[in-house]
Short mmCIF file of C-alpha atoms in Angstrom, two decimals:
data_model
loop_
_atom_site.label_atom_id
_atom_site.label_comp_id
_atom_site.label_asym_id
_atom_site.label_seq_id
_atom_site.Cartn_x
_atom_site.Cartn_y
_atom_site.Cartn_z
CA UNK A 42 76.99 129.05 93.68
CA UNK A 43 74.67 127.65 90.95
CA UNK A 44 76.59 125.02 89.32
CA UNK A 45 76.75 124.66 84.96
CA UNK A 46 78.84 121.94 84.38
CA UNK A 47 80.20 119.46 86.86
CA UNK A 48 82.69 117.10 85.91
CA UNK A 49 83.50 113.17 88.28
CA UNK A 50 87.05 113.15 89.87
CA UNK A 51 87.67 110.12 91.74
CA UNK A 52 86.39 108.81 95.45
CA UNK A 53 88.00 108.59 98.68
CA UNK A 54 86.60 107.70 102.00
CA UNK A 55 84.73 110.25 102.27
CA UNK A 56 84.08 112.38 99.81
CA UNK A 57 83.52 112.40 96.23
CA UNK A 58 85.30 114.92 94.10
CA UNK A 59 84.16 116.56 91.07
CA UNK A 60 85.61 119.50 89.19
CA UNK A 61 82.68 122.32 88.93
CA UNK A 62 82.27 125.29 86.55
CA UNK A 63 85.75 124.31 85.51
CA UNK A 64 87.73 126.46 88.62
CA UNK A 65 86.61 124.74 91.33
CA UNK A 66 86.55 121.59 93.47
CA UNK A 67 83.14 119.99 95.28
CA UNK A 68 84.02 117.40 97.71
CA UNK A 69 80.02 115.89 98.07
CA UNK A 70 79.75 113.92 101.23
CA UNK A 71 79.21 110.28 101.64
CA UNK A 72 79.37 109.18 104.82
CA UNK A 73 78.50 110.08 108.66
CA UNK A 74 81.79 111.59 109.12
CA UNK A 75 81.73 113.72 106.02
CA UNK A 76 80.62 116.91 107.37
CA UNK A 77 82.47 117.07 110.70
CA UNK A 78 85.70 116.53 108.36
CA UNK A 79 84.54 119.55 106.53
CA UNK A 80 84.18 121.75 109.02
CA UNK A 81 87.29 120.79 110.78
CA UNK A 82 88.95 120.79 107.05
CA UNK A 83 87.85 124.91 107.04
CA UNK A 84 88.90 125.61 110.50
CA UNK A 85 92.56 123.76 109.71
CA UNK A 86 93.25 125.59 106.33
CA UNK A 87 92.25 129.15 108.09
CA UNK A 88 95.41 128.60 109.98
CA UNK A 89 97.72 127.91 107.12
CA UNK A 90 97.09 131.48 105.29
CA UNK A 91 101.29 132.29 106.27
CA UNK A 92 102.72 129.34 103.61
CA UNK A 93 104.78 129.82 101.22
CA UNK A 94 106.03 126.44 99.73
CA UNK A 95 103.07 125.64 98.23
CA UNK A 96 99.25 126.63 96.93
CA UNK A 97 96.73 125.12 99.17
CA UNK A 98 92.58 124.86 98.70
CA UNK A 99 91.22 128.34 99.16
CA UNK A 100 87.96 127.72 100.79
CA UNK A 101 84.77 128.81 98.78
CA UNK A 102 81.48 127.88 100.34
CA UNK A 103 80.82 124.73 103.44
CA UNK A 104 77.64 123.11 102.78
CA UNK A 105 75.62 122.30 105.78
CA UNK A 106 73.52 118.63 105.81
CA UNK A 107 70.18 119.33 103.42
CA UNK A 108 68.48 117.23 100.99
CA UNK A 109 70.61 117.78 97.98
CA UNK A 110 74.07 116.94 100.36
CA UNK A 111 72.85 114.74 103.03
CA UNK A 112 76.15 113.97 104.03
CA UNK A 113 77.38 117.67 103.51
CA UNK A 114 79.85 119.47 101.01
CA UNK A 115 82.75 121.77 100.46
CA UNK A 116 83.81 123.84 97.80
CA UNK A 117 87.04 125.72 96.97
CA UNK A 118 89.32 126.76 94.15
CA UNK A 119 90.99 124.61 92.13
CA UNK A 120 94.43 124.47 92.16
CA UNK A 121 95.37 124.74 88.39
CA UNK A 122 97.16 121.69 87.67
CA UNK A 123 96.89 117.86 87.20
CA UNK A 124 96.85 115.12 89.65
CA UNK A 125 99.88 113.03 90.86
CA UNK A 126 99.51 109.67 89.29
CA UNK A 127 101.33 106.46 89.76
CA UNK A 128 102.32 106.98 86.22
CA UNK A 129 103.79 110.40 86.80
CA UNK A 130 106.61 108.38 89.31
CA UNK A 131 109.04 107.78 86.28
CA UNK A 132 108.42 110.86 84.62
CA UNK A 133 108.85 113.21 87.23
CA UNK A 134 112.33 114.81 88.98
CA UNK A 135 111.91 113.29 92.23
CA UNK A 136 114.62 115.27 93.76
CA UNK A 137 112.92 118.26 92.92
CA UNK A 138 109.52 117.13 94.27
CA UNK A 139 111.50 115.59 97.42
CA UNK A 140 113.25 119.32 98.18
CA UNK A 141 109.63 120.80 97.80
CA UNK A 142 107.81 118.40 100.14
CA UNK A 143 110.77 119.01 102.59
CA UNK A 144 109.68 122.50 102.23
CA UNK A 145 105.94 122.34 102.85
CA UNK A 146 106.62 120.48 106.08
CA UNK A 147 108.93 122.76 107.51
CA UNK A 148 106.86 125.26 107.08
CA UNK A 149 103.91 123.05 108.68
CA UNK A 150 106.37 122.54 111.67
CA UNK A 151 105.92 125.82 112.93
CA UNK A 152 101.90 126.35 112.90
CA UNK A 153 100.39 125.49 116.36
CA UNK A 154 96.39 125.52 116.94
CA UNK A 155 94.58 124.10 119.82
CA UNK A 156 94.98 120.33 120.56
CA UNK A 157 93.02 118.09 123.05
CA UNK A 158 95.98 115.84 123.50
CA UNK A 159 93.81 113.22 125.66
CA UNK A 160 90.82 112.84 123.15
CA UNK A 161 93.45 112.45 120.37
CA UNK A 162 94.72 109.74 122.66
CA UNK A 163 91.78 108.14 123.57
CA UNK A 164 90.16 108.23 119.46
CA UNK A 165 93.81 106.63 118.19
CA UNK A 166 94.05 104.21 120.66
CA UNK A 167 90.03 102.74 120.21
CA UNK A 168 91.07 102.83 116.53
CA UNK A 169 93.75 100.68 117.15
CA UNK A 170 92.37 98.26 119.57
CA UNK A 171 88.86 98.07 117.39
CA UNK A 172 90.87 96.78 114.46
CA UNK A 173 93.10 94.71 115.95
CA UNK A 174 90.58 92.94 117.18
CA UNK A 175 89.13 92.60 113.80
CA UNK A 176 92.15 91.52 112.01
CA UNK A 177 92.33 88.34 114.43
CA UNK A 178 89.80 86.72 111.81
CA UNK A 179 91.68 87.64 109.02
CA UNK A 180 95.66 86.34 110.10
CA UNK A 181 97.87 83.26 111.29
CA UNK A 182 98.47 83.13 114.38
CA UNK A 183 102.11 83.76 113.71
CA UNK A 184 101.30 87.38 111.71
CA UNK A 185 98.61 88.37 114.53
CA UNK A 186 101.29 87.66 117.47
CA UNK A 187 103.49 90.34 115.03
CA UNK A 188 100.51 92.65 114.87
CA UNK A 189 99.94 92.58 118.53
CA UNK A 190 103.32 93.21 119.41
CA UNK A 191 103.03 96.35 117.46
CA UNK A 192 100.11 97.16 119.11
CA UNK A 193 101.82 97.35 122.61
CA UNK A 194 104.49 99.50 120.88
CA UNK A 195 102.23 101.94 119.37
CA UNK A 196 100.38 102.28 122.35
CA UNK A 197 103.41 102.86 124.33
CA UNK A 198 104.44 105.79 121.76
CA UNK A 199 101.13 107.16 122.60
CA UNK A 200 101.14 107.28 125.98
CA UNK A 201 104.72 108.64 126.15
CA UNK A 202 104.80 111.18 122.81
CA UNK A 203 104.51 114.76 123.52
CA UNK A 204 106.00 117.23 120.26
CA UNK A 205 103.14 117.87 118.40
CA UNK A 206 103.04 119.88 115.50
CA UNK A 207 100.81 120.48 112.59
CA UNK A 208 100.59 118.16 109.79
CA UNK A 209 98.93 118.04 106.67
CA UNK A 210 97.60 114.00 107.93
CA UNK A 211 97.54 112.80 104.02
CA UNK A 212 100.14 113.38 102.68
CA UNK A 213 99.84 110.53 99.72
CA UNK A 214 101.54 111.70 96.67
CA UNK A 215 97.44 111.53 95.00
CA UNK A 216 97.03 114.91 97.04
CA UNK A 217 99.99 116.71 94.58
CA UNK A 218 99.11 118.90 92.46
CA UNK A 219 101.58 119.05 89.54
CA UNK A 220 102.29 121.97 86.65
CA UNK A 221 102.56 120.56 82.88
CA UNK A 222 106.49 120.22 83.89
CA UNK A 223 105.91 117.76 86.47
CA UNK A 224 106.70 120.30 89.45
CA UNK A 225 104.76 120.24 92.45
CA UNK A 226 102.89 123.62 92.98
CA UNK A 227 100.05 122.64 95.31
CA UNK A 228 98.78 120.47 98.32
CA UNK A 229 95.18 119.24 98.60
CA UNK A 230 92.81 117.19 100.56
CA UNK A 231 93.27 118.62 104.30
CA UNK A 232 90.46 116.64 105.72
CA UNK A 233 92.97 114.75 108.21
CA UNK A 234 95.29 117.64 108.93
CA UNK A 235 95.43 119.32 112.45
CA UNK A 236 98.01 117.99 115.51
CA UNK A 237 99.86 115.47 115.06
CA UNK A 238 103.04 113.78 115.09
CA UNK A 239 104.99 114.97 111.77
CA UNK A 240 106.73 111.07 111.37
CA UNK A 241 102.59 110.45 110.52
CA UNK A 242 103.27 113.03 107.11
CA UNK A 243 106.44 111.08 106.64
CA UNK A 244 105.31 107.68 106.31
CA UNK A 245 102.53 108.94 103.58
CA UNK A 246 105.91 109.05 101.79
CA UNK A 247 106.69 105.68 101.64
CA UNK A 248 103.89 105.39 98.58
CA UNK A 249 106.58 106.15 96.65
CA UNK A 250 109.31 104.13 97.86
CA UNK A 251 111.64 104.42 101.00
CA UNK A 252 114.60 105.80 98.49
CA UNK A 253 111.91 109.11 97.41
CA UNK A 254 111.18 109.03 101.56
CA UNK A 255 115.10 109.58 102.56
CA UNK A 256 115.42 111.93 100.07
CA UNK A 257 112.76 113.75 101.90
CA UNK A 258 114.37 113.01 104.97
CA UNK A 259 117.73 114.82 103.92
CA UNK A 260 115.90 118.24 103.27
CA UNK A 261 113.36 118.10 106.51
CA UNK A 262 115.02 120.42 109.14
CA UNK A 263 114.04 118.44 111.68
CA UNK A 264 115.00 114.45 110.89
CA UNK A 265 116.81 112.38 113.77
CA UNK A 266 116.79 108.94 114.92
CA UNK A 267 113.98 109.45 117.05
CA UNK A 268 111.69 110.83 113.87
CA UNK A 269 112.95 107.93 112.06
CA UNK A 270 112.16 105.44 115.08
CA UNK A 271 108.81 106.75 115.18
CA UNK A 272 108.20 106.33 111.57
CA UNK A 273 108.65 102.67 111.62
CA UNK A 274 105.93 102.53 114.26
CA UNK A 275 103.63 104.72 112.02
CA UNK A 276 104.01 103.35 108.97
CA UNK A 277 102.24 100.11 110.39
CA UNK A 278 99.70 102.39 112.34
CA UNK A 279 98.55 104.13 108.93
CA UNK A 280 97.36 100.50 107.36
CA UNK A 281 96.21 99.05 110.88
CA UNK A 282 93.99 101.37 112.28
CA UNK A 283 91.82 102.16 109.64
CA UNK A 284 90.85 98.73 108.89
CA UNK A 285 87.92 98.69 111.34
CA UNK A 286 86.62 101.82 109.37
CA UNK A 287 87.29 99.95 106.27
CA UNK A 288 85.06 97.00 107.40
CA UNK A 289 82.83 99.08 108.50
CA UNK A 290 82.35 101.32 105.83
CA UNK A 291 84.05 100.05 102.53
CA UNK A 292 83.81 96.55 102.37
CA UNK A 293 84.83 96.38 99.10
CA UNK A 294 88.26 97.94 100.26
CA UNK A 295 89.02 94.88 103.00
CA UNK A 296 90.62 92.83 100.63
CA UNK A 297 92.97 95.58 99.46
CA UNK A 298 93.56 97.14 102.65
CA UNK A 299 94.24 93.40 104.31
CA UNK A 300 97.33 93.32 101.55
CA UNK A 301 98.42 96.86 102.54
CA UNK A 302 98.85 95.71 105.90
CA UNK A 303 100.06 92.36 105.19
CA UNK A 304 103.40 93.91 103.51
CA UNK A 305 103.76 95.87 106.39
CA UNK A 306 104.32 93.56 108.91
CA UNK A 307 106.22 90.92 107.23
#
């Protein structure tokens, strides 16, 4: 696709997003992991051509590692639309977006693709371990005895968890798409989707607020005690084990994501 006009998004970790030949997305790689995401991103939206709920990225062109994308790149439709924003929060029906997200994960419930259990495992658990290790430098003594008590709790539920299920791995509310009525009509960024626990697509929900989270809870099919025991475990695990991968490759992110965890735990 020869690109005429190419317009800057925003950055995440790692990708950066522009809007090209005003109907579709580039996501430009920027890091190591950038092109194994991609690839893994194609194989995970191939198996969600059955839903309903939503619009989801439809997959243009993946962009091996070459000189213009060292890091790789993906392209795909954009889903007309604008953004979620922090802003949006006050403006928006969150019922309505709560019944739809309920909606989108049911439907995710149901999809089933093949899952090394035991590598997922292993990577979560040296995730874990590698940054709680690093965050020794960075709390009391008091807050790292709280983090390492979660850390033998999460490593229990790993050990001992075994209903997997597809999730979307994201599920931020910056990944909405919204209509010029504030209604949700599409899901992006599937870089992290694939098997997983679906508390993990829960606790994205908390970004805007545990009341907007229970709503979600009260449509989701499939809410108990034990989903809701497991999200207070994940919830943690979503600021804690990325912060070696923060240090490692966005150090101008530690101070943010050190707060982010810090409200966790207390």
């Amino acid at each position: 696709m020869k690109i005429k006009t190419k317009e800057y998004i925003n950055e995440g970790f790692n990708s950066k997003a522009y809007i090209i030949n005003r109907d579709y997305i580039l996501l430009e790689g920027i890091n190591k992991n950038s092109f194994q995401n991609y690839q893994k991103y194609v194989t995970n939206i191939n198996q969600l051509n059955s839903l309903k709920s939503l619009q989801i990225p439809k997959i243009v062109k993946l962009i091996s590692v070459n000189n213009e994308y060292p890091y790789g790149a993906l392209i795909y439709e954009m889903i007309k639309g604008k953004t979620f924003r922090e802003k949006d929060i006050k403006i928006t029906n969150l019922e309505n977006l709560a019944k739809k997200i309920a909606a989108f994960l049911n439907e995710l419930y149901d999809i089933k693709i093949d899952f090394d259990k035991k590598l997922y495992i292993n990577n979560e658990m040296k995730k874990m371990e590698e940054s709680v290790i690093e965050l020794k430098k960075f709390f009391n003594n008091e807050n790292y005895e709280k983090i390492k008590g979660w850390s033998e709790e999460y490593k229990n539920y790993l050990l001992t968890f075994n209903d997997y299920h597809f999730i979307h791995g994201d599920l931020w509310y910056e990944n909405y798409i919204l209509d010029d009525n504030y209604e949700l009509i599409g899901i992006v960024d599937f870089e992290n989707s694939g098997m997983g626990d679906p508390a993990n697509d829960i606790c994205a929900l908390n970004y805007l607020g545990k009341d907007f989270m229970d709503k979600v809870l009260f449509y989701y099919k499939y809410t108990n005690n034990e989903l809701i025991r497991r999200i207070t475990i994940l919830i943690k695990a979503r600021e804690i084990c990325n912060f070696k991968n923060v240090i490692d490759n966005y150090p101008d992110e530690i101070n943010d994501q050190f707060n982010k965890i810090k409200k966790v735990i207390e």
